[in-house]
Amino acid sequence: MKRGKISENVLKRSVLKKIHNNRDEVINGAGVGADCAVLSFGEGYDVALSVTPVSAPIEDICAYAIPMALNNIAAVGAQPVGVMLSVLLPEKAEETQLQQMMEQAQEICNGCGVDIIGGHTEVTAGIEEPIMTVSGIGKQSPEDTNSMRAIGPNQDIVISKWIGLEGTVRLARERREELSTRYPARMIEEAAAYDKYLSVIPEAATAMKSGVCGMHDVSRGGVFGALWELAQRAGVGLEIDLKKIPVKQETIEICEFFGLNPYELLSGGCLIMVTDDGEMLVESLAQEGIPAVIVGRTTKGNDRIIYNEDEKRYLDRPKTDQIYCV
């Protein structure tokens, strides 16, 4: 199989078809586009759970893995509470690197308002880079459970911040030497600093207060993959204006250098929100200092259409993330 997230067909055929939920406590379980499970125990708060594995250089891995897991929690309308970290280190790793990694993890969790509540750490043969698996835990009131069930046709689709942020950060940091042959150091440094945008917790919280109908964080597979998953899970069609999808110029330049499609690039830090009143949501987010734009509408049926001025094309099933094409 290809590197990266497995295809939808393989997921359905070899994973989802093999598992069944039998417990009444499971409110949201496994499915296409389902990045977070929700459990209800009858009274009080429901529990939201997510799990995210990431392989990356040891000095950066926490900046990618922890926000990704917490974004899954926030996208179902839950309040992130804590994370559990499972860390597999290569044999070449030094203890000082582990210490620095945990200091970074604590700093990130402090910024997100969550605790590190446990985990596991070991040195493993056969890997070149560390692998961190983050389990995110959140809480929510039963009435606030935000699934795709409230999404219907003729609703606005809003996207926060910019697409391709996480992929831009990774490429700027890990392929700096190659990029410096064409671009000034200032531009590369600015792109490498976009990790400050990788959390969607603030916009998800604002969206919940604004009566959002459904949310999906954009991650592996980029915005095209996320739009497909949202439509598939909600059972709606889409009409999207490509020109309105927000993207940083640095992302465009770096993708052009490596021959990548920014719309299929790792996009942690970007949140898709579906609402009856997109203008009100965009204004609410602006008041919190969060840029967002309306990029299209949901429609009846299953057609998922991307418009690029006079050109019309149909959205494809999610592909392998462009980060694996470098």
Coordinates of C-alpha atoms in Angstrom, one line a residue, residues 47-319:
V47 CA -16.4 12.1 26.7
A48 CA -14.6 12.8 23.4
L49 CA -11.6 10.7 22.4
S50 CA -9.2 10.9 19.5
V51 CA -5.9 9.3 18.5
T52 CA -3.2 10.6 16.2
P53 CA 0.2 9.0 15.2
V54 CA 2.9 11.3 13.7
S55 CA 6.4 10.6 12.6
A56 CA 8.7 13.6 12.4
P57 CA 12.1 15.0 13.5
I58 CA 12.3 14.8 17.3
E59 CA 12.7 18.6 17.7
D60 CA 9.3 19.2 15.9
I61 CA 7.2 16.2 16.5
C62 CA 5.2 17.6 19.4
A63 CA 4.3 20.8 17.4
Y64 CA 2.5 18.5 14.9
A65 CA 1.1 15.6 16.9
I66 CA -0.5 17.3 19.9
P67 CA -2.5 20.0 18.0
M68 CA -3.7 17.4 15.5
A69 CA -5.2 15.2 18.3
L70 CA -6.7 18.2 20.1
N71 CA -8.1 19.6 16.9
N72 CA -10.1 16.4 16.4
I73 CA -11.6 16.9 19.9
A74 CA -12.5 20.5 19.2
A75 CA -14.1 19.7 15.9
V76 CA -16.8 17.7 17.5
G77 CA -17.6 20.7 19.8
A78 CA -15.9 19.3 22.9
Q79 CA -13.5 21.0 25.3
P80 CA -10.0 19.5 25.2
V81 CA -8.9 18.4 28.7
G82 CA -5.8 16.2 28.3
V83 CA -3.5 14.1 26.2
M84 CA -1.7 10.8 26.6
L85 CA 1.6 10.4 24.8
S86 CA 3.0 7.2 23.4
V87 CA 6.6 7.9 22.2
L88 CA 8.7 5.4 20.2
L89 CA 12.3 6.6 19.9
P90 CA 15.0 5.4 17.5
E91 CA 18.2 3.9 19.0
K92 CA 20.2 7.0 18.0
A93 CA 18.1 9.3 20.2
E94 CA 19.7 10.9 23.2
E95 CA 18.2 11.5 26.6
T96 CA 18.7 15.2 26.3
Q97 CA 16.5 15.1 23.2
L98 CA 13.8 13.3 25.1
Q99 CA 13.9 16.0 27.8
Q100 CA 13.7 18.8 25.2
M101 CA 10.7 17.0 23.5
M102 CA 8.8 16.7 26.8
E103 CA 9.5 20.4 27.6
Q104 CA 8.1 21.3 24.3
A105 CA 5.1 19.0 24.8
Q106 CA 4.4 20.7 28.2
E107 CA 4.6 24.2 26.6
I108 CA 2.2 23.3 23.8
C109 CA -0.3 21.7 26.3
N110 CA 0.0 24.8 28.5
G111 CA -0.9 27.0 25.5
C112 CA -3.9 24.7 24.7
G113 CA -5.1 24.6 28.3
V114 CA -4.7 20.8 28.6
D115 CA -2.7 18.4 30.8
I116 CA -0.4 15.5 29.9
I117 CA -2.1 12.8 31.9
G118 CA 0.0 9.7 31.0
G119 CA 1.5 7.7 28.2
H120 CA 4.4 5.4 27.4
T121 CA 8.0 5.9 26.2
E122 CA 10.4 3.3 24.7
V123 CA 13.4 3.0 22.4
T124 CA 12.5 0.9 19.3
A125 CA 14.7 -0.8 16.7
G126 CA 14.0 -0.3 13.0
I127 CA 12.9 3.3 13.0
E128 CA 14.8 6.4 11.9
E129 CA 12.5 9.1 13.3
P130 CA 10.5 9.1 16.5
I131 CA 6.8 8.2 16.3
M132 CA 4.4 9.9 18.7
T133 CA 0.9 8.7 19.1
V134 CA -1.3 11.3 20.9
S135 CA -4.6 10.3 22.5
G136 CA -6.7 13.4 23.1
I137 CA -9.5 13.5 25.7
G138 CA -12.2 16.1 25.9
K139 CA -15.6 16.7 27.6
Q140 CA -18.9 18.2 26.5
S141 CA -22.4 18.5 27.6
P142 CA -24.7 16.0 25.8
E143 CA -26.7 18.9 24.2
D144 CA -23.5 20.3 22.7
T145 CA -22.4 17.1 20.9
N146 CA -21.6 18.4 17.4
S147 CA -21.8 15.7 14.7
M148 CA -22.7 16.0 11.1
R149 CA -26.4 15.3 11.7
A150 CA -27.3 19.0 11.7
I151 CA -25.7 19.6 8.2
G152 CA -28.2 19.8 5.4
P153 CA -28.4 21.5 1.9
N154 CA -28.3 25.2 1.4
Q155 CA -25.9 26.0 4.2
D156 CA -22.7 28.1 4.1
I157 CA -19.3 26.5 4.2
V158 CA -16.7 28.6 6.1
I159 CA -13.0 27.9 6.3
S160 CA -10.8 29.4 9.0
K161 CA -7.2 30.7 8.6
W162 CA -5.4 29.1 5.6
I163 CA -5.0 25.7 4.0
G164 CA -1.6 23.9 3.8
L165 CA -0.2 25.4 7.0
E166 CA 1.2 22.2 8.5
G167 CA 2.7 21.0 5.3
T168 CA 4.2 24.4 4.7
V169 CA 5.8 24.3 8.2
R170 CA 7.2 20.8 7.7
L171 CA 8.7 21.5 4.3
A172 CA 10.2 24.9 5.4
R173 CA 11.9 23.2 8.3
E174 CA 12.9 19.9 6.8
R175 CA 13.8 21.0 3.3
R176 CA 15.3 24.4 4.2
E177 CA 18.5 23.9 2.3
E178 CA 16.8 23.1 -1.0
L179 CA 14.3 26.0 -0.6
S180 CA 17.2 28.4 0.1
T181 CA 18.4 27.9 -3.5
R182 CA 15.4 29.9 -4.8
Y183 CA 13.9 31.8 -1.9
P184 CA 15.2 34.3 0.7
A185 CA 15.9 33.1 4.2
R186 CA 13.2 35.6 5.5
M187 CA 10.5 33.9 3.6
I188 CA 11.5 30.4 4.7
E189 CA 11.7 31.5 8.3
E190 CA 8.3 33.0 8.1
A191 CA 6.8 29.8 6.7
A192 CA 8.6 27.7 9.3
A193 CA 6.9 29.8 12.0
Y194 CA 3.4 29.0 10.9
D195 CA 3.2 26.3 13.6
K196 CA 1.7 29.1 15.8
Y197 CA -1.5 28.7 13.8
L198 CA -1.8 24.9 14.0
S199 CA -4.5 24.8 16.7
V200 CA -8.2 25.2 15.8
I201 CA -9.5 25.1 19.4
P202 CA -10.2 28.9 19.4
E203 CA -12.3 28.9 16.2
A204 CA -14.1 25.7 17.1
A205 CA -15.2 27.3 20.5
T206 CA -16.4 30.4 18.7
A207 CA -18.3 28.4 16.1
M208 CA -20.0 26.4 18.8
K209 CA -21.2 29.7 20.4
S210 CA -22.4 30.8 17.0
G211 CA -24.7 27.8 16.4
V212 CA -22.5 25.9 13.9
C213 CA -24.2 22.9 12.3
G214 CA -21.0 20.8 11.8
M215 CA -17.3 21.0 11.7
H216 CA -14.3 19.1 10.3
D217 CA -10.7 19.9 10.9
V218 CA -8.5 19.8 7.8
S219 CA -5.4 17.6 8.2
R220 CA -4.0 14.7 6.1
G221 CA -5.2 14.9 2.5
G222 CA -5.6 18.6 2.6
V223 CA -8.7 20.7 2.1
F224 CA -10.0 18.6 -0.8
G225 CA -9.8 15.4 1.3
A226 CA -11.5 17.2 4.2
L227 CA -14.3 18.5 2.0
W228 CA -14.9 15.0 0.6
E229 CA -15.0 13.5 4.1
L230 CA -17.4 16.1 5.4
A231 CA -19.8 15.7 2.5
Q232 CA -19.6 11.9 2.7
R233 CA -20.3 11.8 6.4
A234 CA -23.1 14.4 6.3
G235 CA -24.7 13.0 3.1
V236 CA -24.7 16.3 1.2
G237 CA -23.3 17.7 -2.0
L238 CA -21.0 20.7 -2.3
E239 CA -20.4 23.7 -4.5
I240 CA -17.0 25.3 -3.7
D241 CA -15.4 28.4 -5.3
L242 CA -11.7 27.5 -5.6
K243 CA -10.6 31.1 -5.7
K244 CA -12.1 31.8 -2.3
I245 CA -10.2 29.0 -0.5
P246 CA -7.6 30.9 1.6
V247 CA -3.9 30.0 1.1
K248 CA -0.7 31.8 2.1
Q249 CA 1.6 33.0 -0.7
E250 CA 4.5 31.1 1.1
T251 CA 2.5 27.9 0.7
I252 CA 2.0 28.5 -3.0
E253 CA 5.7 29.2 -3.5
I254 CA 6.9 26.1 -1.6
C255 CA 4.3 23.9 -3.3
E256 CA 5.4 25.2 -6.7
F257 CA 9.1 24.5 -5.9
F258 CA 8.3 20.8 -5.1
G259 CA 5.6 20.4 -7.7
L260 CA 2.8 19.8 -5.1
N261 CA -0.9 20.6 -5.0
P262 CA -1.6 22.9 -2.0
Y263 CA -5.2 21.8 -1.9
E264 CA -4.1 18.2 -1.1
L265 CA -1.4 19.2 1.4
L266 CA -1.3 18.5 5.1
S267 CA -3.4 21.4 6.6
G268 CA -3.5 21.2 10.3
G269 CA -4.7 24.6 11.7
C270 CA -7.6 25.0 9.2
L271 CA -11.2 24.2 10.2
I272 CA -14.2 23.7 7.9
M273 CA -17.5 24.9 9.5
V274 CA -21.0 24.5 8.1
T275 CA -23.6 27.0 9.2
D276 CA -26.9 28.6 8.3
D277 CA -25.4 32.1 8.5
G278 CA -21.8 32.2 7.2
E279 CA -21.5 35.9 7.4
M280 CA -22.4 36.0 11.1
L281 CA -19.9 33.2 11.8
V282 CA -17.1 35.0 9.8
E283 CA -17.9 38.2 11.8
S284 CA -17.8 36.3 15.1
L285 CA -14.5 34.8 14.3
A286 CA -13.1 38.2 13.1
Q287 CA -14.0 39.6 16.5
E288 CA -11.7 37.0 18.0
G289 CA -8.9 37.8 15.6
I290 CA -9.4 34.7 13.5
P291 CA -9.6 35.1 9.7
A292 CA -12.3 33.1 7.9
V293 CA -14.1 33.2 4.6
I294 CA -17.2 31.6 3.1
V295 CA -16.0 29.3 0.3
G296 CA -19.3 27.7 -0.9
R297 CA -22.5 26.0 0.0
T298 CA -23.9 22.5 0.7
T299 CA -26.3 21.2 -1.8
K300 CA -28.8 18.3 -2.3
G301 CA -27.6 15.1 -3.7
N302 CA -24.1 13.8 -3.9
D303 CA -22.4 16.1 -6.5
R304 CA -19.2 17.7 -5.0
I305 CA -18.3 20.5 -7.4
I306 CA -15.3 22.8 -7.5
Y307 CA -15.6 25.9 -9.6
N308 CA -12.5 27.8 -10.8
E309 CA -14.0 30.8 -12.6
D310 CA -15.6 29.3 -15.7
E311 CA -14.1 25.8 -15.1
K312 CA -16.2 23.1 -13.4
R313 CA -14.8 19.9 -12.0
Y314 CA -15.9 17.2 -9.6
L315 CA -14.1 16.6 -6.3
D316 CA -12.2 13.3 -6.3
R317 CA -11.9 10.8 -3.4
P318 CA -9.1 11.8 -1.0
K319 CA -5.6 11.0 -2.3

